[in-house]
Coordinates of C-alpha atoms and ligand atoms in Angstrom, one line a residue:
X1 CA -12.8 9.7 27.2
X2 CA -15.0 10.6 24.3
X3 CA -18.4 9.0 24.2
X4 CA -18.9 8.0 20.6
X5 CA -22.4 7.2 19.2
X6 CA -22.8 3.9 18.0
X7 CA -23.6 3.6 14.2
X8 CA -25.1 1.0 12.1
X9 CA -25.0 1.4 8.2
X10 CA -26.5 -0.7 5.7
X11 CA -24.6 -1.0 2.3
X12 CA -27.3 -2.1 -0.2
X13 CA -24.7 -2.0 -3.0
X14 CA -26.5 -2.3 -6.5
X15 CA -29.7 -3.8 -5.3
X16 CA -33.5 -3.0 -4.9
X17 CA -35.8 -1.2 -7.2
X18 CA -38.0 1.8 -6.3
X19 CA -40.9 0.0 -4.7
X20 CA -38.6 -2.3 -2.7
X21 CA -36.8 0.8 -1.5
X22 CA -39.9 2.4 -0.2
X23 CA -41.4 -0.9 1.2
X24 CA -38.2 -1.5 3.1
X25 CA -38.3 2.2 4.5
X26 CA -42.1 1.7 5.4
X27 CA -41.2 -1.4 7.3
X28 CA -38.5 0.5 9.5
X29 CA -41.1 3.2 10.3
X30 CA -41.8 3.2 14.1
X31 CA -39.2 0.5 14.5
X32 CA -35.9 2.3 14.9
X33 CA -34.3 3.7 18.0
X34 CA -33.8 7.5 18.4
X35 CA -30.7 8.7 16.6
X36 CA -28.9 9.6 19.8
X37 CA -29.2 6.0 21.1
X38 CA -28.0 4.5 17.8
X39 CA -27.4 6.2 14.6
X40 CA -28.8 4.0 11.7
X41 CA -28.1 4.7 7.9
X42 CA -28.6 3.1 4.7
X43 CA -26.3 3.5 1.7
X44 CA -28.1 3.0 -1.6
X45 CA -27.8 3.6 -5.4
X46 CA -27.6 7.3 -6.2
X47 CA -30.8 7.0 -8.4
X48 CA -33.1 6.5 -5.3
X49 CA -31.3 8.7 -2.7
X50 CA -33.5 11.8 -3.2
X51 CA -36.7 9.8 -2.9
X52 CA -35.4 8.1 0.3
X53 CA -34.5 11.4 1.9
X54 CA -38.0 12.8 1.2
X55 CA -39.7 9.5 2.3
X56 CA -37.6 9.6 5.7
X57 CA -38.2 13.2 6.3
X58 CA -42.0 13.2 5.6
X59 CA -42.5 10.2 7.8
X60 CA -40.2 11.3 10.6
X61 CA -38.2 8.1 10.3
X62 CA -34.9 8.4 12.4
X63 CA -32.8 7.1 9.6
X64 CA -30.0 8.7 7.6
X65 CA -29.3 8.2 3.9
X66 CA -26.0 7.7 2.6
X67 CA -24.5 7.3 -1.0
X68 CA -22.1 4.5 -1.9
X69 CA -19.6 6.7 -3.6
X70 CA -18.9 10.3 -4.7
X71 CA -16.4 12.3 -6.7
X72 CA -14.0 14.8 -5.3
X73 CA -14.8 17.9 -7.1
X74 CA -17.6 20.2 -6.7
X75 CA -18.7 20.5 -10.5
X76 CA -17.2 20.2 -14.0
X77 CA -16.6 17.9 -17.0
X78 CA -16.7 14.5 -15.1
X79 CA -19.2 12.4 -17.2
X80 CA -21.0 10.1 -15.0
X81 CA -19.8 11.1 -11.6
X82 CA -21.8 12.7 -8.7
X83 CA -20.6 15.9 -7.0
X84 CA -20.4 16.0 -3.1
X85 CA -22.2 19.3 -3.4
X86 CA -25.2 17.7 -5.1
X87 CA -25.4 15.0 -2.5
X88 CA -25.5 17.6 0.2
X89 CA -28.1 19.6 -1.9
X90 CA -30.6 16.8 -1.6
X91 CA -30.0 16.0 2.0
X92 CA -27.5 13.1 2.0
X93 CA -25.7 12.5 5.4
X94 CA -22.5 10.9 4.2
X95 CA -21.0 8.5 1.8
X96 CA -19.0 5.1 1.8
X97 CA -15.7 5.9 0.4
X98 CA -13.2 3.2 -1.0
X99 CA -15.3 0.2 -0.4
X100 CA -13.3 -2.9 -1.3
X101 CA -15.5 -3.4 -4.4
X102 CA -14.4 0.0 -5.6
X103 CA -10.8 -0.5 -4.9
X104 CA -11.0 -3.8 -6.5
X105 CA -13.2 -3.5 -9.6
X106 CA -12.8 0.1 -10.2
X107 CA -9.1 0.5 -9.2
X108 CA -9.6 3.3 -6.7
X109 CA -6.2 4.2 -5.2
X110 CA -5.8 5.4 -1.7
X111 CA -4.7 8.7 -3.3
X112 CA -8.1 9.1 -5.0
X113 CA -9.9 7.7 -1.9
X114 CA -8.1 10.6 0.0
X115 CA -9.3 13.3 -2.2
X116 CA -12.9 12.0 -1.7
X117 CA -12.5 11.9 2.1
X118 CA -11.4 15.5 2.0
X119 CA -14.1 16.5 -0.4
X120 CA -16.7 14.8 1.8
X121 CA -15.6 16.8 4.9
X122 CA -15.6 20.0 3.0
X123 CA -19.2 19.4 2.0
X124 CA -20.3 18.3 5.4
X125 CA -20.8 14.7 4.5
X126 CA -19.7 12.0 6.9
X127 CA -17.0 10.0 5.0
X128 CA -17.2 6.3 5.9
X129 CA -13.8 5.3 4.8
X130 CA -13.6 1.7 4.1
X131 CA -10.4 -0.1 4.6
X132 CA -9.9 -3.8 3.8
X133 CA -6.3 -4.7 4.7
X134 CA -6.0 -7.8 6.8
X135 CA -4.4 -6.7 10.0
X136 CA -4.1 -10.1 11.5
X137 CA -0.4 -10.3 11.4
X138 CA 0.3 -6.6 12.1
X139 CA 1.8 -5.5 15.4
X140 CA 0.0 -2.6 16.9
X141 CA 3.3 -1.4 18.6
X142 CA 4.9 -1.1 15.2
X143 CA 4.9 2.1 13.2
X144 CA 5.4 0.5 9.8
X145 CA 2.1 -1.4 9.7
X146 CA 0.0 -1.5 6.5
X147 CA -3.2 0.1 7.9
X148 CA -1.2 3.0 9.1
X149 CA 0.2 3.5 5.6
X150 CA -3.3 3.0 4.0
X151 CA -4.8 5.4 6.4
X152 CA -2.0 8.0 6.2
X153 CA -2.4 8.4 2.4
X154 CA -6.2 8.4 2.5
X155 CA -6.3 11.1 5.4
X156 CA -3.3 13.1 4.2
X157 CA -5.4 15.9 2.8
X158 CA -8.1 16.3 5.4
X159 CA -8.9 19.3 7.4
X160 CA -7.8 18.0 10.9
X161 CA -10.2 20.5 12.7
X162 CA -13.3 18.5 11.2
X163 CA -11.5 15.1 11.0
X164 CA -13.5 13.9 14.0
X165 CA -16.5 13.3 11.6
X166 CA -14.5 10.7 9.8
X167 CA -16.0 7.0 10.2
X168 CA -13.6 4.1 9.4
X169 CA -15.2 0.8 8.2
X170 CA -12.9 -2.0 8.7
X171 CA -13.7 -5.0 6.4
X172 CA -11.2 -7.5 5.7
X173 CA -11.6 -8.4 2.0
X174 CA -11.8 -12.1 2.4
X175 CA -14.9 -11.7 4.8
X176 CA -17.0 -9.6 2.4
X177 CA -19.7 -11.6 0.6
X178 CA -18.6 -14.7 2.3
X179 CA -19.6 -16.6 5.5
X180 CA -16.3 -16.1 7.2
X181 CA -16.0 -13.5 9.9
X182 CA -12.8 -12.7 11.8
X183 CA -12.5 -14.1 15.1
X184 CA -13.5 -11.7 17.9
X185 CA -9.8 -11.6 19.0
X186 CA -8.7 -10.6 15.4
X187 CA -11.3 -7.8 15.2
X188 CA -10.4 -6.3 18.5
X189 CA -6.7 -6.5 17.5
X190 CA -7.6 -4.8 14.1
X191 CA -9.6 -2.0 15.9
X192 CA -6.6 -1.4 18.1
X193 CA -4.3 -1.1 15.3
X194 CA -6.5 1.4 13.4
X195 CA -7.2 3.4 16.5
X196 CA -3.4 3.5 17.3
X197 CA -2.9 4.4 13.5
X198 CA -5.4 7.2 13.7
X199 CA -3.8 8.7 16.9
X200 CA -0.5 8.9 15.0
X201 CA -2.2 10.5 12.0
X202 CA -4.7 12.8 13.6
X203 CA -3.7 13.1 17.2
X204 CA -5.1 11.4 20.4
X205 CA -8.0 13.9 20.8
X206 CA -9.5 13.6 17.4
X207 CA -8.7 9.9 17.0
X208 CA -10.7 9.2 20.1
X209 CA -13.8 10.7 18.5
X210 CA -13.5 8.8 15.0
X211 CA -15.9 5.9 14.9
X212 CA -14.8 2.5 13.7
X213 CA -17.2 0.1 12.2
X214 CA -16.6 -3.6 11.4
X215 CA -17.9 -5.2 8.2
X216 CA -17.8 -8.4 6.3
X217 CA -20.4 -11.2 6.8
X218 CA -22.1 -9.5 9.7
X219 CA -25.4 -11.5 10.4
X220 CA -28.2 -11.7 12.9
X221 CA -26.2 -14.4 14.8
X222 CA -22.8 -12.4 15.3
X223 CA -23.9 -8.8 15.1
X224 CA -24.4 -8.2 19.0
X225 CA -21.0 -9.7 19.9
X226 CA -19.0 -7.7 17.3
X227 CA -20.9 -4.5 18.1
X228 CA -19.8 -4.8 21.7
X229 CA -16.1 -5.5 21.1
X230 CA -13.7 -2.9 22.3
X231 CA -12.9 0.0 20.0
X232 CA -15.7 -1.1 17.7
X233 CA -18.5 1.7 17.2
X234 CA -20.8 -0.1 15.0
X235 CA -21.3 -2.3 11.9
X236 CA -21.4 -2.0 8.1
X237 CA -23.7 -4.6 6.9
X238 CA -24.1 -5.9 3.3
X239 CA -26.4 -9.0 2.7
X240 CA -28.0 -9.0 6.0
X241 CA -29.2 -5.5 5.5
X242 CA -31.3 -6.5 2.3
X243 CA -34.1 -7.9 4.3
X244 CA -35.9 -5.6 6.6
X245 CA -36.6 -8.5 9.0
X246 CA -32.8 -9.3 9.4
X247 CA -31.8 -5.8 9.6
X248 CA -34.3 -5.0 12.3
X249 CA -33.4 -8.0 14.1
X250 CA -29.7 -6.8 14.3
X251 CA -30.8 -3.4 15.2
X252 CA -33.0 -4.8 18.0
X253 CA -30.2 -7.2 19.1
X254 CA -27.8 -4.4 19.7
X255 CA -30.2 -2.0 21.3
X256 CA -32.0 -4.5 23.6
X257 CA -29.1 -5.5 25.8
Ligands
PGA1 P1 -21.5 -8.5 3.5 O1 -21.0 -7.2 2.8 O2 -22.1 -8.1 4.8 O3 -22.5 -9.0 2.6 O4 -20.4 -9.3 3.6 C1 -20.3 -6.2 3.6 C2 -19.9 -4.9 2.7 O5 -19.5 -5.3 1.5 O6 -20.0 -3.9 3.1

């Protein structure tokens, strides 16, 4: 079976100013594990991304910088949008796509999200495709489950030969920004449903390489247990990633086992 590199991604959302961003990166310096042991990334507001990339590179910090969104064409008349080519140009590693807040507040559909996933792959960016359906009641043996439909639309246009670079972030909408996490049993079940759906859409070989992250109310107390659940390859962390103390505590808790 394929050995998937574990991955922890911070989602800062619309938080932190320029100084706070650099102070945070400075606090991570010399405190992160090597990337081949654990891939660590931060997704931040576009306005600070290039500065972050430059800081990380000049200080040799094993940290990758992600955007929280992108558009699906290379260039053109799309006022206010960010081209995937521009993100690649400044050294961005990947992008969160279809986060629940974008689906909910900005009405992004699975069709639009699918175009963004395909554009990311084309531009050598890792698409972190966020899905937020509640899988608690779905039967992994059934072919008509909702995550399968959601994933099938979002992955319809991808080039399968590079689809192994896709990361899925499973975040039940009711857990985001709350203190409610899914039970370990439900997370395991959800990850199994997603893996099975990926196998149907992408084939066994590619689906085995796709990493599945869990997100939604991850904190210093629950991170290690969730991180080690079957089919879970890492975490997408919102609030607990805003303090470097709790972010590093989570990283240490999953690497020192
Ligand atoms: P949370 O957010 O960790 O603050 O619940 C996670 C997310 O929205 O990605």
